[in-house]
Amino acid sequence: MSDLPFAVILGTVQDGGYPHIGCACASCSAAVADPQRRRRVASLGLVVRGGMAIIDATPDLSAQIRSLAEIAGRPVNQPPAAVLITHLHAGHILGLPLLGREGWASTGTPVWATEACLEFLERHEPFAGLFRHGHLVGRALTLGWDTALEELAIQPIPVHHRSEFGDTVAYRIEAGRSIFYAPDLDGITVDVVEQIRSADVAIIDGTFFRKKELRRDDASSVPHPAIADTMSAVAQLDTKIVFTHLNHTNPTLDPESREKKAVEALGMRIAQEGELIPLA
Ligand SMILES: [Zn+2]
Ligand SMILES: [Zn+2]
Ligand SMILES: [Zn+2]
């Protein structure tokens, strides 16, 4: 195990999973046929001396909590010290109800989210009851301010991402080293480039490799930066770049694809489950 504190990648794909729900494309079929290709929904674990925390409560939360405990060498029945929410889209919150009566029935698990996101969760079922019954305790994040998880300074960074009910944040996590974690972005803005530049490692939205990948009529309604464009926008930075939140259409999911090799040729990487990132 790595020196404490450290982060660990617990999931690397877009909200709908991989294989993607209801999809029979060649890529998803390959993942059905070969379990080694399957991936969990994007999430990052944080391990500090006294406990573990997890960014986003995905539909794969149960397996991810188990992996996190195994990797951290901690008992799997130790509830997370915090669940940090980036935003309210399905893949980032659907795991929360598993902490309630039908699942873990945890007591007082802190959920960190922006005021707007917390307000939505605390007012709408099936999330509201989790707070009412004491399984979860809301902790509102103040944008631009650090919160601490033991030796980790954690700063929520507001980012642009279509938000129907709440807002969206990325997280800057810092001890001796720093990570910028931004699984969902509408684009690589000047502000985002600055955040990437000032971090040692940036784990960022790689939903699509190319803009035209999503052949749906509503493709323009799901804006994400394309890896092909992001690569040139950040190529000059010293930061180690890792792409996550991959859509099932993304060719870099294929370990042998030329697109994955093109990313690696620039010294960047496609996120892998179980990968540790030291923060000490
Ligand atoms: Zn997402
Ligand atoms: Zn598919
Ligand atoms: Zn989203």
mmCIF file with all atom_site columns, N, CA and C in Angstrom, residues 166-218:
data_model
loop_
_atom_site.group_PDB
_atom_site.id
_atom_site.type_symbol
_atom_site.label_atom_id
_atom_site.label_alt_id
_atom_site.label_comp_id
_atom_site.label_asym_id
_atom_site.label_entity_id
_atom_site.label_seq_id
_atom_site.pdbx_PDB_ins_code
_atom_site.Cartn_x
_atom_site.Cartn_y
_atom_site.Cartn_z
_atom_site.occupancy
_atom_site.B_iso_or_equiv
_atom_site.pdbx_formal_charge
_atom_site.auth_seq_id
_atom_site.auth_comp_id
_atom_site.auth_asym_id
_atom_site.auth_atom_id
_atom_site.pdbx_PDB_model_num
ATOM 1   N N  . GLY A 1 166 ? -29.331 21.186 -9.836  1.00 0.00 ? 166 GLY A N  1
ATOM 2   C CA . GLY A 1 166 ? -28.369 21.780 -8.909  1.00 0.00 ? 166 GLY A CA 1
ATOM 3   C C  . GLY A 1 166 ? -27.219 22.355 -9.700  1.00 0.00 ? 166 GLY A C  1
ATOM 4   N N  . ASP A 1 167 ? -26.068 22.501 -9.067  1.00 0.00 ? 167 ASP A N  1
ATOM 5   C CA . ASP A 1 167 ? -24.899 22.974 -9.793  1.00 0.00 ? 167 ASP A CA 1
ATOM 6   C C  . ASP A 1 167 ? -23.848 21.858 -9.800  1.00 0.00 ? 167 ASP A C  1
ATOM 7   N N  . THR A 1 168 ? -22.693 22.139 -10.400 1.00 0.00 ? 168 THR A N  1
ATOM 8   C CA . THR A 1 168 ? -21.667 21.097 -10.533 1.00 0.00 ? 168 THR A CA 1
ATOM 9   C C  . THR A 1 168 ? -20.335 21.619 -10.022 1.00 0.00 ? 168 THR A C  1
ATOM 10  N N  . VAL A 1 169 ? -19.651 20.778 -9.291  1.00 0.00 ? 169 VAL A N  1
ATOM 11  C CA . VAL A 1 169 ? -18.290 21.133 -8.869  1.00 0.00 ? 169 VAL A CA 1
ATOM 12  C C  . VAL A 1 169 ? -17.305 20.060 -9.309  1.00 0.00 ? 169 VAL A C  1
ATOM 13  N N  . ALA A 1 170 ? -16.058 20.492 -9.458  1.00 0.00 ? 170 ALA A N  1
ATOM 14  C CA . ALA A 1 170 ? -14.930 19.584 -9.509  1.00 0.00 ? 170 ALA A CA 1
ATOM 15  C C  . ALA A 1 170 ? -14.295 19.675 -8.124  1.00 0.00 ? 170 ALA A C  1
ATOM 16  N N  . TYR A 1 171 ? -13.323 18.840 -7.834  1.00 0.00 ? 171 TYR A N  1
ATOM 17  C CA . TYR A 1 171 ? -12.643 18.936 -6.540  1.00 0.00 ? 171 TYR A CA 1
ATOM 18  C C  . TYR A 1 171 ? -11.146 19.059 -6.738  1.00 0.00 ? 171 TYR A C  1
ATOM 19  N N  . ARG A 1 172 ? -10.545 19.949 -5.933  1.00 0.00 ? 172 ARG A N  1
ATOM 20  C CA . ARG A 1 172 ? -9.100  19.998 -5.824  1.00 0.00 ? 172 ARG A CA 1
ATOM 21  C C  . ARG A 1 172 ? -8.751  19.379 -4.476  1.00 0.00 ? 172 ARG A C  1
ATOM 22  N N  . ILE A 1 173 ? -7.922  18.348 -4.499  1.00 0.00 ? 173 ILE A N  1
ATOM 23  C CA . ILE A 1 173 ? -7.585  17.590 -3.291  1.00 0.00 ? 173 ILE A CA 1
ATOM 24  C C  . ILE A 1 173 ? -6.087  17.724 -3.099  1.00 0.00 ? 173 ILE A C  1
ATOM 25  N N  . GLU A 1 174 ? -5.678  18.152 -1.928  1.00 0.00 ? 174 GLU A N  1
ATOM 26  C CA . GLU A 1 174 ? -4.285  18.507 -1.765  1.00 0.00 ? 174 GLU A CA 1
ATOM 27  C C  . GLU A 1 174 ? -3.731  18.112 -0.409  1.00 0.00 ? 174 GLU A C  1
ATOM 28  N N  . ALA A 1 175 ? -2.574  17.469 -0.430  1.00 0.00 ? 175 ALA A N  1
ATOM 29  C CA . ALA A 1 175 ? -1.757  17.319 0.780   1.00 0.00 ? 175 ALA A CA 1
ATOM 30  C C  . ALA A 1 175 ? -0.381  17.816 0.344   1.00 0.00 ? 175 ALA A C  1
ATOM 31  N N  . GLY A 1 176 ? 0.633   16.933 0.282   1.00 0.00 ? 176 GLY A N  1
ATOM 32  C CA . GLY A 1 176 ? 1.893   17.360 -0.312  1.00 0.00 ? 176 GLY A CA 1
ATOM 33  C C  . GLY A 1 176 ? 1.752   17.534 -1.815  1.00 0.00 ? 176 GLY A C  1
ATOM 34  N N  . ARG A 1 177 ? 0.968   16.632 -2.435  1.00 0.00 ? 177 ARG A N  1
ATOM 35  C CA . ARG A 1 177 ? 0.691   16.714 -3.873  1.00 0.00 ? 177 ARG A CA 1
ATOM 36  C C  . ARG A 1 177 ? -0.784  17.033 -4.058  1.00 0.00 ? 177 ARG A C  1
ATOM 37  N N  . SER A 1 178 ? -1.150  17.370 -5.291  1.00 0.00 ? 178 SER A N  1
ATOM 38  C CA . SER A 1 178 ? -2.539  17.778 -5.511  1.00 0.00 ? 178 SER A CA 1
ATOM 39  C C  . SER A 1 178 ? -3.150  17.103 -6.733  1.00 0.00 ? 178 SER A C  1
ATOM 40  N N  . ILE A 1 179 ? -4.454  16.883 -6.612  1.00 0.00 ? 179 ILE A N  1
ATOM 41  C CA . ILE A 1 179 ? -5.229  16.293 -7.708  1.00 0.00 ? 179 ILE A CA 1
ATOM 42  C C  . ILE A 1 179 ? -6.369  17.250 -8.043  1.00 0.00 ? 179 ILE A C  1
ATOM 43  N N  . PHE A 1 180 ? -6.621  17.450 -9.329  1.00 0.00 ? 180 PHE A N  1
ATOM 44  C CA . PHE A 1 180 ? -7.841  18.145 -9.781  1.00 0.00 ? 180 PHE A CA 1
ATOM 45  C C  . PHE A 1 180 ? -8.728  17.058 -10.370 1.00 0.00 ? 180 PHE A C  1
ATOM 46  N N  . TYR A 1 181 ? -9.904  16.863 -9.775  1.00 0.00 ? 181 TYR A N  1
ATOM 47  C CA . TYR A 1 181 ? -10.802 15.787 -10.213 1.00 0.00 ? 181 TYR A CA 1
ATOM 48  C C  . TYR A 1 181 ? -12.076 16.390 -10.799 1.00 0.00 ? 181 TYR A C  1
ATOM 49  N N  . ALA A 1 182 ? -12.275 16.221 -12.093 1.00 0.00 ? 182 ALA A N  1
ATOM 50  C CA . ALA A 1 182 ? -13.407 16.848 -12.790 1.00 0.00 ? 182 ALA A CA 1
ATOM 51  C C  . ALA A 1 182 ? -14.000 15.855 -13.797 1.00 0.00 ? 182 ALA A C  1
ATOM 52  N N  . PRO A 1 183 ? -14.870 14.947 -13.313 1.00 0.00 ? 183 PRO A N  1
ATOM 53  C CA . PRO A 1 183 ? -15.383 13.911 -14.212 1.00 0.00 ? 183 PRO A CA 1
ATOM 54  C C  . PRO A 1 183 ? -16.386 14.416 -15.249 1.00 0.00 ? 183 PRO A C  1
ATOM 55  N N  . ASP A 1 184 ? -17.079 15.511 -14.959 1.00 0.00 ? 184 ASP A N  1
ATOM 56  C CA . ASP A 1 184 ? -18.083 16.046 -15.894 1.00 0.00 ? 184 ASP A CA 1
ATOM 57  C C  . ASP A 1 184 ? -17.831 17.523 -16.139 1.00 0.00 ? 184 ASP A C  1
ATOM 58  N N  . LEU A 1 185 ? -17.565 17.868 -17.397 1.00 0.00 ? 185 LEU A N  1
ATOM 59  C CA . LEU A 1 185 ? -17.333 19.262 -17.789 1.00 0.00 ? 185 LEU A CA 1
ATOM 60  C C  . LEU A 1 185 ? -18.026 19.499 -19.117 1.00 0.00 ? 185 LEU A C  1
ATOM 61  N N  . ASP A 1 186 ? -18.543 20.721 -19.306 1.00 0.00 ? 186 ASP A N  1
ATOM 62  C CA . ASP A 1 186 ? -19.085 21.054 -20.626 1.00 0.00 ? 186 ASP A CA 1
ATOM 63  C C  . ASP A 1 186 ? -17.967 21.409 -21.594 1.00 0.00 ? 186 ASP A C  1
ATOM 64  N N  . GLY A 1 187 ? -16.845 21.865 -21.059 1.00 0.00 ? 187 GLY A N  1
ATOM 65  C CA . GLY A 1 187 ? -15.741 22.246 -21.937 1.00 0.00 ? 187 GLY A CA 1
ATOM 66  C C  . GLY A 1 187 ? -14.497 22.575 -21.138 1.00 0.00 ? 187 GLY A C  1
ATOM 67  N N  . ILE A 1 188 ? -13.369 22.680 -21.863 1.00 0.00 ? 188 ILE A N  1
ATOM 68  C CA . ILE A 1 188 ? -12.099 23.043 -21.221 1.00 0.00 ? 188 ILE A CA 1
ATOM 69  C C  . ILE A 1 188 ? -11.961 24.562 -21.302 1.00 0.00 ? 188 ILE A C  1
ATOM 70  N N  . THR A 1 189 ? -12.454 25.238 -20.280 1.00 0.00 ? 189 THR A N  1
ATOM 71  C CA . THR A 1 189 ? -12.393 26.704 -20.255 1.00 0.00 ? 189 THR A CA 1
ATOM 72  C C  . THR A 1 189 ? -11.021 27.158 -19.764 1.00 0.00 ? 189 THR A C  1
ATOM 73  N N  . VAL A 1 190 ? -10.799 28.472 -19.839 1.00 0.00 ? 190 VAL A N  1
ATOM 74  C CA . VAL A 1 190 ? -9.546  29.046 -19.338 1.00 0.00 ? 190 VAL A CA 1
ATOM 75  C C  . VAL A 1 190 ? -9.374  28.701 -17.852 1.00 0.00 ? 190 VAL A C  1
ATOM 76  N N  . ASP A 1 191 ? -10.473 28.807 -17.095 1.00 0.00 ? 191 ASP A N  1
ATOM 77  C CA . ASP A 1 191 ? -10.411 28.493 -15.659 1.00 0.00 ? 191 ASP A CA 1
ATOM 78  C C  . ASP A 1 191 ? -10.028 27.039 -15.426 1.00 0.00 ? 191 ASP A C  1
ATOM 79  N N  . VAL A 1 192 ? -10.597 26.158 -16.232 1.00 0.00 ? 192 VAL A N  1
ATOM 80  C CA . VAL A 1 192 ? -10.298 24.728 -16.069 1.00 0.00 ? 192 VAL A CA 1
ATOM 81  C C  . VAL A 1 192 ? -8.829  24.467 -16.391 1.00 0.00 ? 192 VAL A C  1
ATOM 82  N N  . VAL A 1 193 ? -8.326  25.092 -17.442 1.00 0.00 ? 193 VAL A N  1
ATOM 83  C CA . VAL A 1 193 ? -6.905  24.913 -17.787 1.00 0.00 ? 193 VAL A CA 1
ATOM 84  C C  . VAL A 1 193 ? -6.030  25.368 -16.622 1.00 0.00 ? 193 VAL A C  1
ATOM 85  N N  . GLU A 1 194 ? -6.404  26.480 -15.977 1.00 0.00 ? 194 GLU A N  1
ATOM 86  C CA . GLU A 1 194 ? -5.619  26.964 -14.834 1.00 0.00 ? 194 GLU A CA 1
ATOM 87  C C  . GLU A 1 194 ? -5.638  25.972 -13.682 1.00 0.00 ? 194 GLU A C  1
ATOM 88  N N  . GLN A 1 195 ? -6.810  25.375 -13.443 1.00 0.00 ? 195 GLN A N  1
ATOM 89  C CA . GLN A 1 195 ? -6.903  24.353 -12.385 1.00 0.00 ? 195 GLN A CA 1
ATOM 90  C C  . GLN A 1 195 ? -6.027  23.149 -12.725 1.00 0.00 ? 195 GLN A C  1
ATOM 91  N N  . ILE A 1 196 ? -6.048  22.748 -13.983 1.00 0.00 ? 196 ILE A N  1
ATOM 92  C CA . ILE A 1 196 ? -5.232  21.605 -14.404 1.00 0.00 ? 196 ILE A CA 1
ATOM 93  C C  . ILE A 1 196 ? -3.758  21.948 -14.231 1.00 0.00 ? 196 ILE A C  1
ATOM 94  N N  . ARG A 1 197 ? -3.392  23.153 -14.659 1.00 0.00 ? 197 ARG A N  1
ATOM 95  C CA . ARG A 1 197 ? -1.996  23.572 -14.600 1.00 0.00 ? 197 ARG A CA 1
ATOM 96  C C  . ARG A 1 197 ? -1.454  23.548 -13.163 1.00 0.00 ? 197 ARG A C  1
ATOM 97  N N  . SER A 1 198 ? -2.301  23.941 -12.213 1.00 0.00 ? 198 SER A N  1
ATOM 98  C CA . SER A 1 198 ? -1.800  24.088 -10.843 1.00 0.00 ? 198 SER A CA 1
ATOM 99  C C  . SER A 1 198 ? -1.870  22.786 -10.042 1.00 0.00 ? 198 SER A C  1
ATOM 100 N N  . ALA A 1 199 ? -2.273  21.684 -10.682 1.00 0.00 ? 199 ALA A N  1
ATOM 101 C CA . ALA A 1 199 ? -2.323  20.393 -9.975  1.00 0.00 ? 199 ALA A CA 1
ATOM 102 C C  . ALA A 1 199 ? -1.196  19.484 -10.457 1.00 0.00 ? 199 ALA A C  1
ATOM 103 N N  . ASP A 1 200 ? -0.805  18.540 -9.610  1.00 0.00 ? 200 ASP A N  1
ATOM 104 C CA . ASP A 1 200 ? 0.178   17.549 -10.044 1.00 0.00 ? 200 ASP A CA 1
ATOM 105 C C  . ASP A 1 200 ? -0.460  16.539 -10.988 1.00 0.00 ? 200 ASP A C  1
ATOM 106 N N  . VAL A 1 201 ? -1.703  16.158 -10.667 1.00 0.00 ? 201 VAL A N  1
ATOM 107 C CA . VAL A 1 201 ? -2.432  15.187 -11.485 1.00 0.00 ? 201 VAL A CA 1
ATOM 108 C C  . VAL A 1 201 ? -3.826  15.740 -11.749 1.00 0.00 ? 201 VAL A C  1
ATOM 109 N N  . ALA A 1 202 ? -4.283  15.673 -12.987 1.00 0.00 ? 202 ALA A N  1
ATOM 110 C CA . ALA A 1 202 ? -5.647  16.094 -13.322 1.00 0.00 ? 202 ALA A CA 1
ATOM 111 C C  . ALA A 1 202 ? -6.391  14.893 -13.890 1.00 0.00 ? 202 ALA A C  1
ATOM 112 N N  . ILE A 1 203 ? -7.472  14.524 -13.221 1.00 0.00 ? 203 ILE A N  1
ATOM 113 C CA . ILE A 1 203 ? -8.309  13.407 -13.692 1.00 0.00 ? 203 ILE A CA 1
ATOM 114 C C  . ILE A 1 203 ? -9.568  14.056 -14.235 1.00 0.00 ? 203 ILE A C  1
ATOM 115 N N  . ILE A 1 204 ? -9.699  14.080 -15.569 1.00 0.00 ? 204 ILE A N  1
ATOM 116 C CA . ILE A 1 204 ? -10.704 14.963 -16.167 1.00 0.00 ? 204 ILE A CA 1
ATOM 117 C C  . ILE A 1 204 ? -11.606 14.241 -17.161 1.00 0.00 ? 204 ILE A C  1
ATOM 118 N N  . ASP A 1 205 ? -12.682 14.921 -17.481 1.00 0.00 ? 205 ASP A N  1
ATOM 119 C CA . ASP A 1 205 ? -13.733 14.420 -18.375 1.00 0.00 ? 205 ASP A CA 1
ATOM 120 C C  . ASP A 1 205 ? -13.159 13.975 -19.720 1.00 0.00 ? 205 ASP A C  1
ATOM 121 N N  . GLY A 1 206 ? -13.258 12.661 -19.977 1.00 0.00 ? 206 GLY A N  1
ATOM 122 C CA . GLY A 1 206 ? -12.855 12.117 -21.272 1.00 0.00 ? 206 GLY A CA 1
ATOM 123 C C  . GLY A 1 206 ? -14.013 11.356 -21.895 1.00 0.00 ? 206 GLY A C  1
ATOM 124 N N  . THR A 1 207 ? -15.245 11.854 -21.661 1.00 0.00 ? 207 THR A N  1
ATOM 125 C CA . THR A 1 207 ? -16.450 11.129 -22.096 1.00 0.00 ? 207 THR A CA 1
ATOM 126 C C  . THR A 1 207 ? -16.338 10.659 -23.547 1.00 0.00 ? 207 THR A C  1
ATOM 127 N N  . PHE A 1 208 ? -16.030 11.599 -24.430 1.00 0.00 ? 208 PHE A N  1
ATOM 128 C CA . PHE A 1 208 ? -15.923 11.262 -25.856 1.00 0.00 ? 208 PHE A CA 1
ATOM 129 C C  . PHE A 1 208 ? -14.484 11.457 -26.329 1.00 0.00 ? 208 PHE A C  1
ATOM 130 N N  . PHE A 1 209 ? -14.065 10.645 -27.292 1.00 0.00 ? 209 PHE A N  1
ATOM 131 C CA . PHE A 1 209 ? -12.758 10.891 -27.891 1.00 0.00 ? 209 PHE A CA 1
ATOM 132 C C  . PHE A 1 209 ? -12.873 11.963 -28.960 1.00 0.00 ? 209 PHE A C  1
ATOM 133 N N  . ARG A 1 210 ? -13.955 11.858 -29.756 1.00 0.00 ? 210 ARG A N  1
ATOM 134 C CA . ARG A 1 210 ? -14.202 12.875 -30.803 1.00 0.00 ? 210 ARG A CA 1
ATOM 135 C C  . ARG A 1 210 ? -15.576 13.479 -30.590 1.00 0.00 ? 210 ARG A C  1
ATOM 136 N N  . LYS A 1 211 ? -15.734 14.712 -31.030 1.00 0.00 ? 211 LYS A N  1
ATOM 137 C CA . LYS A 1 211 ? -17.007 15.408 -30.864 1.00 0.00 ? 211 LYS A CA 1
ATOM 138 C C  . LYS A 1 211 ? -18.171 14.676 -31.535 1.00 0.00 ? 211 LYS A C  1
ATOM 139 N N  . LYS A 1 212 ? -17.895 14.023 -32.680 1.00 0.00 ? 212 LYS A N  1
ATOM 140 C CA . LYS A 1 212 ? -18.998 13.457 -33.467 1.00 0.00 ? 212 LYS A CA 1
ATOM 141 C C  . LYS A 1 212 ? -19.348 12.023 -33.063 1.00 0.00 ? 212 LYS A C  1
ATOM 142 N N  . GLU A 1 213 ? -18.785 11.586 -31.957 1.00 0.00 ? 213 GLU A N  1
ATOM 143 C CA . GLU A 1 213 ? -18.932 10.182 -31.586 1.00 0.00 ? 213 GLU A CA 1
ATOM 144 C C  . GLU A 1 213 ? -20.370 9.765  -31.289 1.00 0.00 ? 213 GLU A C  1
ATOM 145 N N  . LEU A 1 214 ? -21.113 10.653 -30.650 1.00 0.00 ? 214 LEU A N  1
ATOM 146 C CA . LEU A 1 214 ? -22.475 10.324 -30.245 1.00 0.00 ? 214 LEU A CA 1
ATOM 147 C C  . LEU A 1 214 ? -23.399 10.582 -31.413 1.00 0.00 ? 214 LEU A C  1
ATOM 148 N N  . ARG A 1 215 ? -23.868 9.510  -32.054 1.00 0.00 ? 215 ARG A N  1
ATOM 149 C CA . ARG A 1 215 ? -24.715 9.684  -33.232 1.00 0.00 ? 215 ARG A CA 1
ATOM 150 C C  . ARG A 1 215 ? -26.180 9.764  -32.834 1.00 0.00 ? 215 ARG A C  1
ATOM 151 N N  . ARG A 1 216 ? -26.465 10.627 -31.907 1.00 0.00 ? 216 ARG A N  1
ATOM 152 C CA . ARG A 1 216 ? -27.861 10.794 -31.512 1.00 0.00 ? 216 ARG A CA 1
ATOM 153 C C  . ARG A 1 216 ? -28.297 12.181 -31.923 1.00 0.00 ? 216 ARG A C  1
ATOM 154 N N  . ASP A 1 217 ? -29.606 12.329 -32.143 1.00 0.00 ? 217 ASP A N  1
ATOM 155 C CA . ASP A 1 217 ? -30.116 13.643 -32.531 1.00 0.00 ? 217 ASP A CA 1
ATOM 156 C C  . ASP A 1 217 ? -29.806 14.677 -31.461 1.00 0.00 ? 217 ASP A C  1
ATOM 157 N N  . ASP A 1 218 ? -29.719 14.208 -30.224 1.00 0.00 ? 218 ASP A N  1
ATOM 158 C CA . ASP A 1 218 ? -29.547 15.157 -29.126 1.00 0.00 ? 218 ASP A CA 1
ATOM 159 C C  . ASP A 1 218 ? -28.085 15.306 -28.710 1.00 0.00 ? 218 ASP A C  1
#
